Structures are given as C-alpha cells and as structure tokens.
N, CA, C and O atoms as a Maestro MAE file, in Angstrom:
{
 s_m_m2io_version
 :::
 2.0.0
}

f_m_ct {
 s_m_title
 :::
 protein
 m_atom[332] {
  # First column is atom index #
  i_m_mmod_type
  r_m_x_coord
  r_m_y_coord
  r_m_z_coord
  i_m_residue_number
  s_m_chain_name
  s_m_pdb_residue_name
  s_m_pdb_atom_name
  i_m_atomic_number
  :::
  1 25 1.172 -0.864 0.198 1 A "UNK " " N  " 7
  2 3 -0.126 -0.368 -0.027 1 A "UNK " " CA " 6
  3 2 1.018 1.550 -0.027 1 A "UNK " " C  " 6
  4 15 0.969 2.748 -0.306 1 A "UNK " " O  " 8
  5 25 1.560 0.839 0.325 2 A "UNK " " N  " 7
  6 3 3.350 2.369 0.210 2 A "UNK " " CA " 6
  7 2 2.728 3.040 -1.082 2 A "UNK " " C  " 6
  8 15 1.627 3.545 -1.298 2 A "UNK " " O  " 8
  9 25 3.933 2.838 -1.906 3 A "UNK " " N  " 7
  10 3 3.512 2.959 -3.477 3 A "UNK " " CA " 6
  11 2 2.375 3.549 -3.077 3 A "UNK " " C  " 6
  12 15 2.445 4.478 -2.271 3 A "UNK " " O  " 8
  13 25 0.908 3.029 -3.665 4 A "UNK " " N  " 7
  14 3 -0.251 3.738 -3.561 4 A "UNK " " CA " 6
  15 2 -0.531 4.634 -2.545 4 A "UNK " " C  " 6
  16 15 -1.352 5.517 -2.793 4 A "UNK " " O  " 8
  17 25 0.069 4.581 -1.272 5 A "UNK " " N  " 7
  18 3 -0.076 6.133 -0.772 5 A "UNK " " CA " 6
  19 2 0.393 7.123 -1.691 5 A "UNK " " C  " 6
  20 15 -0.184 7.884 -2.467 5 A "UNK " " O  " 8
  21 25 1.401 6.946 -1.446 6 A "UNK " " N  " 7
  22 3 2.568 7.848 -2.657 6 A "UNK " " CA " 6
  23 2 1.975 8.806 -2.943 6 A "UNK " " C  " 6
  24 15 1.833 9.933 -2.467 6 A "UNK " " O  " 8
  25 25 1.354 7.853 -4.434 7 A "UNK " " N  " 7
  26 3 1.075 8.459 -5.990 7 A "UNK " " CA " 6
  27 2 -1.076 8.855 -4.863 7 A "UNK " " C  " 6
  28 15 -1.739 9.280 -5.809 7 A "UNK " " O  " 8
  29 25 -1.716 8.857 -4.032 8 A "UNK " " N  " 7
  30 3 -2.602 9.110 -3.483 8 A "UNK " " CA " 6
  31 2 -2.166 10.348 -2.521 8 A "UNK " " C  " 6
  32 15 -2.843 11.366 -2.664 8 A "UNK " " O  " 8
  33 25 -1.335 10.379 -1.757 9 A "UNK " " N  " 7
  34 3 -0.184 12.494 -1.043 9 A "UNK " " CA " 6
  35 2 -0.446 12.939 -1.979 9 A "UNK " " C  " 6
  36 15 -1.476 13.547 -1.689 9 A "UNK " " O  " 8
  37 25 -0.135 13.217 -3.677 10 A "UNK " " N  " 7
  38 3 1.124 13.703 -4.450 10 A "UNK " " CA " 6
  39 2 -0.571 14.306 -4.900 10 A "UNK " " C  " 6
  40 15 -0.957 15.465 -4.747 10 A "UNK " " O  " 8
  41 25 -1.587 12.866 -5.621 11 A "UNK " " N  " 7
  42 3 -2.452 13.603 -6.404 11 A "UNK " " CA " 6
  43 2 -3.150 14.727 -5.908 11 A "UNK " " C  " 6
  44 15 -3.390 15.763 -6.527 11 A "UNK " " O  " 8
  45 25 -3.691 14.231 -3.861 12 A "UNK " " N  " 7
  46 3 -3.676 15.590 -3.304 12 A "UNK " " CA " 6
  47 2 -2.747 16.965 -3.985 12 A "UNK " " C  " 6
  48 15 -3.042 17.776 -4.863 12 A "UNK " " O  " 8
  49 25 -1.444 16.780 -3.089 13 A "UNK " " N  " 7
  50 3 -1.207 17.865 -3.648 13 A "UNK " " CA " 6
  51 2 -0.881 18.444 -4.652 13 A "UNK " " C  " 6
  52 15 -0.436 19.590 -4.707 13 A "UNK " " O  " 8
  53 25 -1.094 17.622 -5.647 14 A "UNK " " N  " 7
  54 3 -1.040 18.278 -7.322 14 A "UNK " " CA " 6
  55 2 -2.986 18.863 -7.712 14 A "UNK " " C  " 6
  56 15 -3.443 19.076 -8.834 14 A "UNK " " O  " 8
  57 25 -3.835 18.994 -6.200 15 A "UNK " " N  " 7
  58 3 -5.657 19.279 -6.365 15 A "UNK " " CA " 6
  59 2 -6.359 18.744 -7.956 15 A "UNK " " C  " 6
  60 15 -7.350 19.119 -8.583 15 A "UNK " " O  " 8
  61 25 -4.973 17.368 -8.294 16 A "UNK " " N  " 7
  62 3 -5.947 16.757 -9.949 16 A "UNK " " CA " 6
  63 2 -6.739 14.980 -9.721 16 A "UNK " " C  " 6
  64 15 -7.588 15.316 -8.896 16 A "UNK " " O  " 8
  65 25 -6.861 14.183 -9.821 17 A "UNK " " N  " 7
  66 3 -7.783 13.094 -10.251 17 A "UNK " " CA " 6
  67 2 -6.736 12.769 -10.718 17 A "UNK " " C  " 6
  68 15 -5.908 13.370 -11.403 17 A "UNK " " O  " 8
  69 25 -6.812 11.454 -10.190 18 A "UNK " " N  " 7
  70 3 -6.484 9.559 -10.726 18 A "UNK " " CA " 6
  71 2 -8.072 9.175 -10.738 18 A "UNK " " C  " 6
  72 15 -9.112 9.430 -10.129 18 A "UNK " " O  " 8
  73 25 -7.375 8.071 -12.284 19 A "UNK " " N  " 7
  74 3 -8.612 7.370 -12.348 19 A "UNK " " CA " 6
  75 2 -7.929 6.274 -12.110 19 A "UNK " " C  " 6
  76 15 -6.720 6.459 -12.247 19 A "UNK " " O  " 8
  77 25 -8.284 4.988 -11.747 20 A "UNK " " N  " 7
  78 3 -7.859 3.825 -12.175 20 A "UNK " " CA " 6
  79 2 -8.903 2.891 -12.521 20 A "UNK " " C  " 6
  80 15 -9.954 2.589 -11.956 20 A "UNK " " O  " 8
  81 25 -8.330 2.492 -13.638 21 A "UNK " " N  " 7
  82 3 -9.021 0.813 -14.478 21 A "UNK " " CA " 6
  83 2 -8.055 -0.327 -13.685 21 A "UNK " " C  " 6
  84 15 -6.849 -0.435 -13.467 21 A "UNK " " O  " 8
  85 25 -9.149 -1.042 -13.406 22 A "UNK " " N  " 7
  86 3 -9.011 -2.319 -12.734 22 A "UNK " " CA " 6
  87 2 -9.740 -2.974 -13.127 22 A "UNK " " C  " 6
  88 15 -10.756 -2.488 -13.625 22 A "UNK " " O  " 8
  89 25 -9.510 -4.702 -13.070 23 A "UNK " " N  " 7
  90 3 -10.150 -6.023 -13.530 23 A "UNK " " CA " 6
  91 2 -10.885 -6.418 -12.320 23 A "UNK " " C  " 6
  92 15 -10.338 -6.362 -11.219 23 A "UNK " " O  " 8
  93 25 -12.378 -6.905 -12.504 24 A "UNK " " N  " 7
  94 3 -13.402 -7.457 -11.374 24 A "UNK " " CA " 6
  95 2 -12.131 -8.509 -10.613 24 A "UNK " " C  " 6
  96 15 -11.194 -9.219 -10.976 24 A "UNK " " O  " 8
  97 25 -13.019 -7.935 -8.932 25 A "UNK " " N  " 7
  98 3 -11.691 -8.356 -8.263 25 A "UNK " " CA " 6
  99 2 -10.391 -8.277 -8.098 25 A "UNK " " C  " 6
  100 15 -9.894 -9.133 -7.367 25 A "UNK " " O  " 8
  101 25 -9.582 -7.361 -8.649 26 A "UNK " " N  " 7
  102 3 -8.104 -6.481 -7.779 26 A "UNK " " CA " 6
  103 2 -8.896 -4.430 -8.443 26 A "UNK " " C  " 6
  104 15 -9.104 -3.716 -9.424 26 A "UNK " " O  " 8
  105 25 -8.980 -4.508 -7.164 27 A "UNK " " N  " 7
  106 3 -9.426 -3.437 -7.426 27 A "UNK " " CA " 6
  107 2 -7.738 -2.076 -5.416 27 A "UNK " " C  " 6
  108 15 -6.977 -2.398 -4.504 27 A "UNK " " O  " 8
  109 25 -8.383 -0.550 -6.200 28 A "UNK " " N  " 7
  110 3 -7.448 -0.163 -6.214 28 A "UNK " " CA " 6
  111 2 -6.863 -0.656 -3.800 28 A "UNK " " C  " 6
  112 15 -7.583 -1.120 -2.916 28 A "UNK " " O  " 8
  113 25 -5.723 -0.318 -3.765 29 A "UNK " " N  " 7
  114 3 -5.993 -0.706 -2.351 29 A "UNK " " CA " 6
  115 2 -5.800 0.270 -1.493 29 A "UNK " " C  " 6
  116 15 -5.018 0.098 -0.558 29 A "UNK " " O  " 8
  117 25 -6.540 1.574 -1.673 30 A "UNK " " N  " 7
  118 3 -7.361 3.041 -0.914 30 A "UNK " " CA " 6
  119 2 -8.118 2.833 -1.131 30 A "UNK " " C  " 6
  120 15 -8.422 2.154 -2.112 30 A "UNK " " O  " 8
  121 25 -9.209 3.546 0.072 31 A "UNK " " N  " 7
  122 3 -10.442 4.167 -0.340 31 A "UNK " " CA " 6
  123 2 -10.465 4.994 -1.790 31 A "UNK " " C  " 6
  124 15 -9.618 5.808 -2.160 31 A "UNK " " O  " 8
  125 25 -11.195 4.734 -2.230 32 A "UNK " " N  " 7
  126 3 -11.812 5.960 -3.042 32 A "UNK " " CA " 6
  127 2 -12.469 7.344 -2.904 32 A "UNK " " C  " 6
  128 15 -13.000 7.517 -1.807 32 A "UNK " " O  " 8
  129 25 -12.565 8.534 -3.909 33 A "UNK " " N  " 7
  130 3 -13.324 9.094 -3.452 33 A "UNK " " CA " 6
  131 2 -15.172 8.748 -4.222 33 A "UNK " " C  " 6
  132 15 -16.372 8.721 -3.948 33 A "UNK " " O  " 8
  133 25 -14.270 8.574 -5.191 34 A "UNK " " N  " 7
  134 3 -15.679 7.292 -6.518 34 A "UNK " " CA " 6
  135 2 -15.456 6.675 -7.180 34 A "UNK " " C  " 6
  136 15 -14.385 6.745 -7.782 34 A "UNK " " O  " 8
  137 25 -16.279 5.831 -7.391 35 A "UNK " " N  " 7
  138 3 -16.320 4.410 -7.853 35 A "UNK " " CA " 6
  139 2 -16.724 4.629 -8.985 35 A "UNK " " C  " 6
  140 15 -16.497 5.833 -8.864 35 A "UNK " " O  " 8
  141 25 -17.307 4.525 -10.460 36 A "UNK " " N  " 7
  142 3 -17.860 4.190 -11.611 36 A "UNK " " CA " 6
  143 2 -17.325 2.498 -12.575 36 A "UNK " " C  " 6
  144 15 -16.641 2.085 -13.512 36 A "UNK " " O  " 8
  145 25 -18.066 2.151 -11.694 37 A "UNK " " N  " 7
  146 3 -18.675 0.241 -11.921 37 A "UNK " " CA " 6
  147 2 -19.170 -0.573 -12.703 37 A "UNK " " C  " 6
  148 15 -19.804 -1.474 -12.155 37 A "UNK " " O  " 8
  149 25 -19.059 -0.618 -14.989 38 A "UNK " " N  " 7
  150 3 -20.075 -0.503 -15.447 38 A "UNK " " CA " 6
  151 2 -20.376 -2.297 -15.500 38 A "UNK " " C  " 6
  152 15 -19.494 -3.125 -15.726 38 A "UNK " " O  " 8
  153 25 -21.638 -2.572 -15.269 39 A "UNK " " N  " 7
  154 3 -22.382 -3.564 -14.369 39 A "UNK " " CA " 6
  155 2 -22.961 -3.640 -16.341 39 A "UNK " " C  " 6
  156 15 -22.724 -4.839 -16.196 39 A "UNK " " O  " 8
  157 25 -23.393 -3.511 -17.715 40 A "UNK " " N  " 7
  158 3 -24.205 -3.363 -18.617 40 A "UNK " " CA " 6
  159 2 -23.400 -3.574 -19.816 40 A "UNK " " C  " 6
  160 15 -22.378 -2.921 -19.605 40 A "UNK " " O  " 8
  161 25 -23.316 -4.060 -20.814 41 A "UNK " " N  " 7
  162 3 -22.877 -3.453 -22.572 41 A "UNK " " CA " 6
  163 2 -23.128 -3.588 -23.251 41 A "UNK " " C  " 6
  164 15 -22.694 -4.586 -23.826 41 A "UNK " " O  " 8
  165 25 -24.096 -2.731 -23.915 42 A "UNK " " N  " 7
  166 3 -25.036 -3.838 -25.680 42 A "UNK " " CA " 6
  167 2 -24.295 -2.618 -26.720 42 A "UNK " " C  " 6
  168 15 -24.212 -1.400 -26.560 42 A "UNK " " O  " 8
  169 25 -23.606 -3.880 -28.300 43 A "UNK " " N  " 7
  170 3 -23.154 -2.967 -28.715 43 A "UNK " " CA " 6
  171 2 -24.421 -2.436 -30.042 43 A "UNK " " C  " 6
  172 15 -25.346 -3.212 -30.283 43 A "UNK " " O  " 8
  173 25 -24.321 -1.083 -30.809 44 A "UNK " " N  " 7
  174 3 -25.595 -0.744 -31.373 44 A "UNK " " CA " 6
  175 2 -25.226 -0.281 -32.863 44 A "UNK " " C  " 6
  176 15 -24.438 0.655 -32.991 44 A "UNK " " O  " 8
  177 25 -25.970 -1.132 -34.403 45 A "UNK " " N  " 7
  178 3 -25.469 -0.218 -34.710 45 A "UNK " " CA " 6
  179 2 -26.374 -1.778 -36.200 45 A "UNK " " C  " 6
  180 15 -26.847 -2.874 -35.899 45 A "UNK " " O  " 8
  181 25 -26.274 -1.272 -37.337 46 A "UNK " " N  " 7
  182 3 -26.796 -2.332 -38.245 46 A "UNK " " CA " 6
  183 2 -25.806 -2.825 -38.788 46 A "UNK " " C  " 6
  184 15 -25.255 -3.752 -38.194 46 A "UNK " " O  " 8
  185 25 -25.122 -2.251 -40.419 47 A "UNK " " N  " 7
  186 3 -24.103 -3.699 -40.673 47 A "UNK " " CA " 6
  187 2 -22.744 -3.263 -40.583 47 A "UNK " " C  " 6
  188 15 -21.748 -3.593 -41.226 47 A "UNK " " O  " 8
  189 25 -23.066 -1.717 -38.806 48 A "UNK " " N  " 7
  190 3 -21.199 -2.088 -38.562 48 A "UNK " " CA " 6
  191 2 -21.676 -1.798 -37.010 48 A "UNK " " C  " 6
  192 15 -22.834 -1.423 -36.826 48 A "UNK " " O  " 8
  193 25 -20.577 -2.012 -35.638 49 A "UNK " " N  " 7
  194 3 -20.525 -1.802 -34.741 49 A "UNK " " CA " 6
  195 2 -20.593 -0.135 -34.492 49 A "UNK " " C  " 6
  196 15 -19.537 0.468 -34.297 49 A "UNK " " O  " 8
  197 25 -22.354 0.848 -34.512 50 A "UNK " " N  " 7
  198 3 -21.376 2.225 -34.485 50 A "UNK " " CA " 6
  199 2 -21.181 2.226 -33.164 50 A "UNK " " C  " 6
  200 15 -19.988 1.980 -32.983 50 A "UNK " " O  " 8
  201 25 -21.672 2.357 -32.262 51 A "UNK " " N  " 7
  202 3 -22.114 2.928 -30.634 51 A "UNK " " CA " 6
  203 2 -21.626 1.383 -29.322 51 A "UNK " " C  " 6
  204 15 -21.552 0.160 -29.441 51 A "UNK " " O  " 8
  205 25 -21.521 1.847 -28.787 52 A "UNK " " N  " 7
  206 3 -21.498 0.568 -27.629 52 A "UNK " " CA " 6
  207 2 -22.579 1.644 -26.078 52 A "UNK " " C  " 6
  208 15 -22.242 2.814 -25.895 52 A "UNK " " O  " 8
  209 25 -23.099 1.371 -25.681 53 A "UNK " " N  " 7
  210 3 -24.292 1.005 -24.116 53 A "UNK " " CA " 6
  211 2 -23.830 0.725 -22.903 53 A "UNK " " C  " 6
  212 15 -24.281 -0.221 -22.257 53 A "UNK " " O  " 8
  213 25 -22.787 1.590 -22.412 54 A "UNK " " N  " 7
  214 3 -22.682 1.501 -20.897 54 A "UNK " " CA " 6
  215 2 -23.346 1.397 -20.035 54 A "UNK " " C  " 6
  216 15 -24.013 2.405 -19.806 54 A "UNK " " O  " 8
  217 25 -23.605 -0.058 -18.887 55 A "UNK " " N  " 7
  218 3 -25.006 1.383 -17.970 55 A "UNK " " CA " 6
  219 2 -23.819 0.899 -16.460 55 A "UNK " " C  " 6
  220 15 -23.806 -0.217 -15.939 55 A "UNK " " O  " 8
  221 25 -22.931 2.100 -16.038 56 A "UNK " " N  " 7
  222 3 -22.089 2.147 -14.809 56 A "UNK " " CA " 6
  223 2 -22.918 2.674 -13.775 56 A "UNK " " C  " 6
  224 15 -23.414 3.801 -13.784 56 A "UNK " " O  " 8
  225 25 -23.105 1.412 -12.471 57 A "UNK " " N  " 7
  226 3 -23.106 1.812 -10.833 57 A "UNK " " CA " 6
  227 2 -21.792 3.159 -10.477 57 A "UNK " " C  " 6
  228 15 -20.732 2.692 -10.061 57 A "UNK " " O  " 8
  229 25 -21.831 4.362 -10.591 58 A "UNK " " N  " 7
  230 3 -21.915 5.243 -9.328 58 A "UNK " " CA " 6
  231 2 -21.975 5.982 -8.410 58 A "UNK " " C  " 6
  232 15 -22.642 7.014 -8.340 58 A "UNK " " O  " 8
  233 25 -20.843 5.232 -7.119 59 A "UNK " " N  " 7
  234 3 -20.771 5.479 -5.477 59 A "UNK " " CA " 6
  235 2 -19.473 6.213 -4.876 59 A "UNK " " C  " 6
  236 15 -18.301 6.402 -5.202 59 A "UNK " " O  " 8
  237 25 -20.033 6.410 -4.191 60 A "UNK " " N  " 7
  238 3 -18.698 7.264 -3.322 60 A "UNK " " CA " 6
  239 2 -19.236 7.301 -1.762 60 A "UNK " " C  " 6
  240 15 -20.111 6.820 -1.041 60 A "UNK " " O  " 8
  241 25 -17.928 8.349 -1.736 61 A "UNK " " N  " 7
  242 3 -18.274 8.941 -0.154 61 A "UNK " " CA " 6
  243 2 -18.625 9.745 0.173 61 A "UNK " " C  " 6
  244 15 -18.816 10.364 -0.874 61 A "UNK " " O  " 8
  245 25 -19.019 10.554 1.186 62 A "UNK " " N  " 7
  246 3 -19.642 11.828 1.396 62 A "UNK " " CA " 6
  247 2 -21.362 11.563 1.006 62 A "UNK " " C  " 6
  248 15 -21.878 12.396 0.261 62 A "UNK " " O  " 8
  249 25 -21.744 11.048 1.235 63 A "UNK " " N  " 7
  250 3 -22.836 10.809 0.238 63 A "UNK " " CA " 6
  251 2 -23.579 11.155 -0.562 63 A "UNK " " C  " 6
  252 15 -24.588 11.802 -0.842 63 A "UNK " " O  " 8
  253 25 -22.787 10.529 -0.877 64 A "UNK " " N  " 7
  254 3 -22.401 10.513 -2.807 64 A "UNK " " CA " 6
  255 2 -23.877 9.250 -2.558 64 A "UNK " " C  " 6
  256 15 -23.380 8.522 -1.699 64 A "UNK " " O  " 8
  257 25 -25.039 8.777 -2.789 65 A "UNK " " N  " 7
  258 3 -25.571 8.124 -3.658 65 A "UNK " " CA " 6
  259 2 -25.313 6.993 -4.464 65 A "UNK " " C  " 6
  260 15 -24.683 7.062 -5.519 65 A "UNK " " O  " 8
  261 25 -25.823 5.868 -3.956 66 A "UNK " " N  " 7
  262 3 -25.031 4.792 -6.036 66 A "UNK " " CA " 6
  263 2 -26.060 5.291 -6.733 66 A "UNK " " C  " 6
  264 15 -27.112 5.757 -6.294 66 A "UNK " " O  " 8
  265 25 -25.761 5.190 -7.664 67 A "UNK " " N  " 7
  266 3 -26.836 6.496 -9.075 67 A "UNK " " CA " 6
  267 2 -26.302 4.806 -10.200 67 A "UNK " " C  " 6
  268 15 -25.159 4.349 -10.222 67 A "UNK " " O  " 8
  269 25 -27.425 4.268 -10.925 68 A "UNK " " N  " 7
  270 3 -27.425 4.035 -12.595 68 A "UNK " " CA " 6
  271 2 -27.525 5.325 -13.738 68 A "UNK " " C  " 6
  272 15 -28.590 5.691 -14.235 68 A "UNK " " O  " 8
  273 25 -26.307 5.872 -14.014 69 A "UNK " " N  " 7
  274 3 -25.755 5.470 -15.538 69 A "UNK " " CA " 6
  275 2 -26.166 5.494 -16.633 69 A "UNK " " C  " 6
  276 15 -27.365 5.216 -16.593 69 A "UNK " " O  " 8
  277 25 -25.855 5.665 -17.566 70 A "UNK " " N  " 7
  278 3 -26.234 5.383 -18.990 70 A "UNK " " CA " 6
  279 2 -25.690 5.831 -20.011 70 A "UNK " " C  " 6
  280 15 -26.444 6.242 -20.893 70 A "UNK " " O  " 8
  281 25 -24.494 5.889 -20.191 71 A "UNK " " N  " 7
  282 3 -23.456 6.293 -21.220 71 A "UNK " " CA " 6
  283 2 -23.295 5.442 -22.571 71 A "UNK " " C  " 6
  284 15 -22.699 4.366 -22.506 71 A "UNK " " O  " 8
  285 25 -23.738 5.832 -23.622 72 A "UNK " " N  " 7
  286 3 -23.379 6.342 -25.088 72 A "UNK " " CA " 6
  287 2 -21.542 6.324 -26.429 72 A "UNK " " C  " 6
  288 15 -21.185 7.185 -27.233 72 A "UNK " " O  " 8
  289 25 -21.144 5.516 -26.214 73 A "UNK " " N  " 7
  290 3 -19.885 6.084 -27.094 73 A "UNK " " CA " 6
  291 2 -19.338 5.138 -28.343 73 A "UNK " " C  " 6
  292 15 -19.131 4.023 -28.823 73 A "UNK " " O  " 8
  293 25 -19.302 6.275 -28.418 74 A "UNK " " N  " 7
  294 3 -18.929 7.564 -28.641 74 A "UNK " " CA " 6
  295 2 -20.082 7.913 -29.756 74 A "UNK " " C  " 6
  296 15 -20.559 7.366 -30.750 74 A "UNK " " O  " 8
  297 25 -20.315 9.526 -28.793 75 A "UNK " " N  " 7
  298 3 -21.805 9.543 -29.456 75 A "UNK " " CA " 6
  299 2 -21.492 10.175 -31.657 75 A "UNK " " C  " 6
  300 15 -20.582 9.782 -32.386 75 A "UNK " " O  " 8
  301 25 -22.071 10.681 -31.843 76 A "UNK " " N  " 7
  302 3 -21.363 11.470 -33.397 76 A "UNK " " CA " 6
  303 2 -20.866 12.268 -33.702 76 A "UNK " " C  " 6
  304 15 -20.672 12.584 -34.876 76 A "UNK " " O  " 8
  305 25 -20.472 12.893 -32.652 77 A "UNK " " N  " 7
  306 3 -18.950 13.836 -32.623 77 A "UNK " " CA " 6
  307 2 -17.913 12.685 -31.488 77 A "UNK " " C  " 6
  308 15 -17.075 13.485 -31.072 77 A "UNK " " O  " 8
  309 25 -17.701 11.821 -31.074 78 A "UNK " " N  " 7
  310 3 -16.788 11.170 -30.736 78 A "UNK " " CA " 6
  311 2 -16.436 11.417 -29.595 78 A "UNK " " C  " 6
  312 15 -15.270 11.549 -29.223 78 A "UNK " " O  " 8
  313 25 -17.373 11.499 -28.960 79 A "UNK " " N  " 7
  314 3 -17.299 12.265 -26.988 79 A "UNK " " CA " 6
  315 2 -18.160 10.891 -26.250 79 A "UNK " " C  " 6
  316 15 -18.040 9.730 -26.641 79 A "UNK " " O  " 8
  317 25 -18.652 11.145 -25.607 80 A "UNK " " N  " 7
  318 3 -19.271 10.214 -24.327 80 A "UNK " " CA " 6
  319 2 -20.038 11.178 -23.627 80 A "UNK " " C  " 6
  320 15 -19.706 12.138 -22.932 80 A "UNK " " O  " 8
  321 25 -22.079 10.313 -24.250 81 A "UNK " " N  " 7
  322 3 -22.325 11.549 -23.786 81 A "UNK " " CA " 6
  323 2 -23.113 10.693 -22.698 81 A "UNK " " C  " 6
  324 15 -22.846 9.495 -22.601 81 A "UNK " " O  " 8
  325 25 -24.187 11.339 -21.782 82 A "UNK " " N  " 7
  326 3 -25.065 10.579 -20.978 82 A "UNK " " CA " 6
  327 2 -26.579 9.880 -21.322 82 A "UNK " " C  " 6
  328 15 -27.027 10.588 -22.224 82 A "UNK " " O  " 8
  329 25 -27.637 8.745 -20.997 83 A "UNK " " N  " 7
  330 3 -28.467 9.675 -21.507 83 A "UNK " " CA " 6
  331 2 -29.885 9.482 -20.550 83 A "UNK " " C  " 6
  332 15 -30.868 10.193 -20.754 83 A "UNK " " O  " 8
  :::
 }
 m_bond[331] {
  # First column is bond index #
  i_m_from
  i_m_to
  i_m_order
  :::
  1 1 2 1
  2 2 3 1
  3 3 4 2
  4 3 5 1
  5 5 6 1
  6 6 7 1
  7 7 8 2
  8 7 9 1
  9 9 10 1
  10 10 11 1
  11 11 12 2
  12 11 13 1
  13 13 14 1
  14 14 15 1
  15 15 16 2
  16 15 17 1
  17 17 18 1
  18 18 19 1
  19 19 20 2
  20 19 21 1
  21 21 22 1
  22 22 23 1
  23 23 24 2
  24 23 25 1
  25 25 26 1
  26 26 27 1
  27 27 28 2
  28 27 29 1
  29 29 30 1
  30 30 31 1
  31 31 32 2
  32 31 33 1
  33 33 34 1
  34 34 35 1
  35 35 36 2
  36 35 37 1
  37 37 38 1
  38 38 39 1
  39 39 40 2
  40 39 41 1
  41 41 42 1
  42 42 43 1
  43 43 44 2
  44 43 45 1
  45 45 46 1
  46 46 47 1
  47 47 48 2
  48 47 49 1
  49 49 50 1
  50 50 51 1
  51 51 52 2
  52 51 53 1
  53 53 54 1
  54 54 55 1
  55 55 56 2
  56 55 57 1
  57 57 58 1
  58 58 59 1
  59 59 60 2
  60 59 61 1
  61 61 62 1
  62 62 63 1
  63 63 64 2
  64 63 65 1
  65 65 66 1
  66 66 67 1
  67 67 68 2
  68 67 69 1
  69 69 70 1
  70 70 71 1
  71 71 72 2
  72 71 73 1
  73 73 74 1
  74 74 75 1
  75 75 76 2
  76 75 77 1
  77 77 78 1
  78 78 79 1
  79 79 80 2
  80 79 81 1
  81 81 82 1
  82 82 83 1
  83 83 84 2
  84 83 85 1
  85 85 86 1
  86 86 87 1
  87 87 88 2
  88 87 89 1
  89 89 90 1
  90 90 91 1
  91 91 92 2
  92 91 93 1
  93 93 94 1
  94 94 95 1
  95 95 96 2
  96 95 97 1
  97 97 98 1
  98 98 99 1
  99 99 100 2
  100 99 101 1
  101 101 102 1
  102 102 103 1
  103 103 104 2
  104 103 105 1
  105 105 106 1
  106 106 107 1
  107 107 108 2
  108 107 109 1
  109 109 110 1
  110 110 111 1
  111 111 112 2
  112 111 113 1
  113 113 114 1
  114 114 115 1
  115 115 116 2
  116 115 117 1
  117 117 118 1
  118 118 119 1
  119 119 120 2
  120 119 121 1
  121 121 122 1
  122 122 123 1
  123 123 124 2
  124 123 125 1
  125 125 126 1
  126 126 127 1
  127 127 128 2
  128 127 129 1
  129 129 130 1
  130 130 131 1
  131 131 132 2
  132 131 133 1
  133 133 134 1
  134 134 135 1
  135 135 136 2
  136 135 137 1
  137 137 138 1
  138 138 139 1
  139 139 140 2
  140 139 141 1
  141 141 142 1
  142 142 143 1
  143 143 144 2
  144 143 145 1
  145 145 146 1
  146 146 147 1
  147 147 148 2
  148 147 149 1
  149 149 150 1
  150 150 151 1
  151 151 152 2
  152 151 153 1
  153 153 154 1
  154 154 155 1
  155 155 156 2
  156 155 157 1
  157 157 158 1
  158 158 159 1
  159 159 160 2
  160 159 161 1
  161 161 162 1
  162 162 163 1
  163 163 164 2
  164 163 165 1
  165 165 166 1
  166 166 167 1
  167 167 168 2
  168 167 169 1
  169 169 170 1
  170 170 171 1
  171 171 172 2
  172 171 173 1
  173 173 174 1
  174 174 175 1
  175 175 176 2
  176 175 177 1
  177 177 178 1
  178 178 179 1
  179 179 180 2
  180 179 181 1
  181 181 182 1
  182 182 183 1
  183 183 184 2
  184 183 185 1
  185 185 186 1
  186 186 187 1
  187 187 188 2
  188 187 189 1
  189 189 190 1
  190 190 191 1
  191 191 192 2
  192 191 193 1
  193 193 194 1
  194 194 195 1
  195 195 196 2
  196 195 197 1
  197 197 198 1
  198 198 199 1
  199 199 200 2
  200 199 201 1
  201 201 202 1
  202 202 203 1
  203 203 204 2
  204 203 205 1
  205 205 206 1
  206 206 207 1
  207 207 208 2
  208 207 209 1
  209 209 210 1
  210 210 211 1
  211 211 212 2
  212 211 213 1
  213 213 214 1
  214 214 215 1
  215 215 216 2
  216 215 217 1
  217 217 218 1
  218 218 219 1
  219 219 220 2
  220 219 221 1
  221 221 222 1
  222 222 223 1
  223 223 224 2
  224 223 225 1
  225 225 226 1
  226 226 227 1
  227 227 228 2
  228 227 229 1
  229 229 230 1
  230 230 231 1
  231 231 232 2
  232 231 233 1
  233 233 234 1
  234 234 235 1
  235 235 236 2
  236 235 237 1
  237 237 238 1
  238 238 239 1
  239 239 240 2
  240 239 241 1
  241 241 242 1
  242 242 243 1
  243 243 244 2
  244 243 245 1
  245 245 246 1
  246 246 247 1
  247 247 248 2
  248 247 249 1
  249 249 250 1
  250 250 251 1
  251 251 252 2
  252 251 253 1
  253 253 254 1
  254 254 255 1
  255 255 256 2
  256 255 257 1
  257 257 258 1
  258 258 259 1
  259 259 260 2
  260 259 261 1
  261 261 262 1
  262 262 263 1
  263 263 264 2
  264 263 265 1
  265 265 266 1
  266 266 267 1
  267 267 268 2
  268 267 269 1
  269 269 270 1
  270 270 271 1
  271 271 272 2
  272 271 273 1
  273 273 274 1
  274 274 275 1
  275 275 276 2
  276 275 277 1
  277 277 278 1
  278 278 279 1
  279 279 280 2
  280 279 281 1
  281 281 282 1
  282 282 283 1
  283 283 284 2
  284 283 285 1
  285 285 286 1
  286 286 287 1
  287 287 288 2
  288 287 289 1
  289 289 290 1
  290 290 291 1
  291 291 292 2
  292 291 293 1
  293 293 294 1
  294 294 295 1
  295 295 296 2
  296 295 297 1
  297 297 298 1
  298 298 299 1
  299 299 300 2
  300 299 301 1
  301 301 302 1
  302 302 303 1
  303 303 304 2
  304 303 305 1
  305 305 306 1
  306 306 307 1
  307 307 308 2
  308 307 309 1
  309 309 310 1
  310 310 311 1
  311 311 312 2
  312 311 313 1
  313 313 314 1
  314 314 315 1
  315 315 316 2
  316 315 317 1
  317 317 318 1
  318 318 319 1
  319 319 320 2
  320 319 321 1
  321 321 322 1
  322 322 323 1
  323 323 324 2
  324 323 325 1
  325 325 326 1
  326 326 327 1
  327 327 328 2
  328 327 329 1
  329 329 330 1
  330 330 331 1
  331 331 332 2
  :::
 }
}
C-alpha cells in the first residue's frame, strides 16, 4: 500500500484526479472518493458497430448515493454522452 499512498498524496498535493482502471476482483488498495463500475454493455449498429451503450453504477463517499448512469460511446461527435 506504500506506493499507492505516495501516489494518493501527490494527487492531493497537485489538486488533480486519479483514474484507476482495474479488472474485476482487483481494486485500488486505498479508499476512493468515487467508484464507477460497468454493470452492463451492449453494442448498437446495423451493418457495422457504431456505438456502445454502457450502464455504470456510480457510488462514493461523502453522501453520494449510488446511482446508475447510461453512457453512449461514442456519440456522432466522437464523445461520451450520458442518456
């Protein structure tokens, strides 16, 4: 946990966000402020795959109630959008 703690300290010092990607069952060893977990995915498109819809469970500390958000990746402008 020492390396993770040092990285967390540096992130707080600089006032930036740290995004950690992990496989199921493997998590960041320290508590996080916000957690996003993909709970379902689906591809959309007729003759070719055009977009991917993702259902994400967002939860966190400080009174953030868990809620599901649906994201579409990418939208026609190449960006992620929330439905």
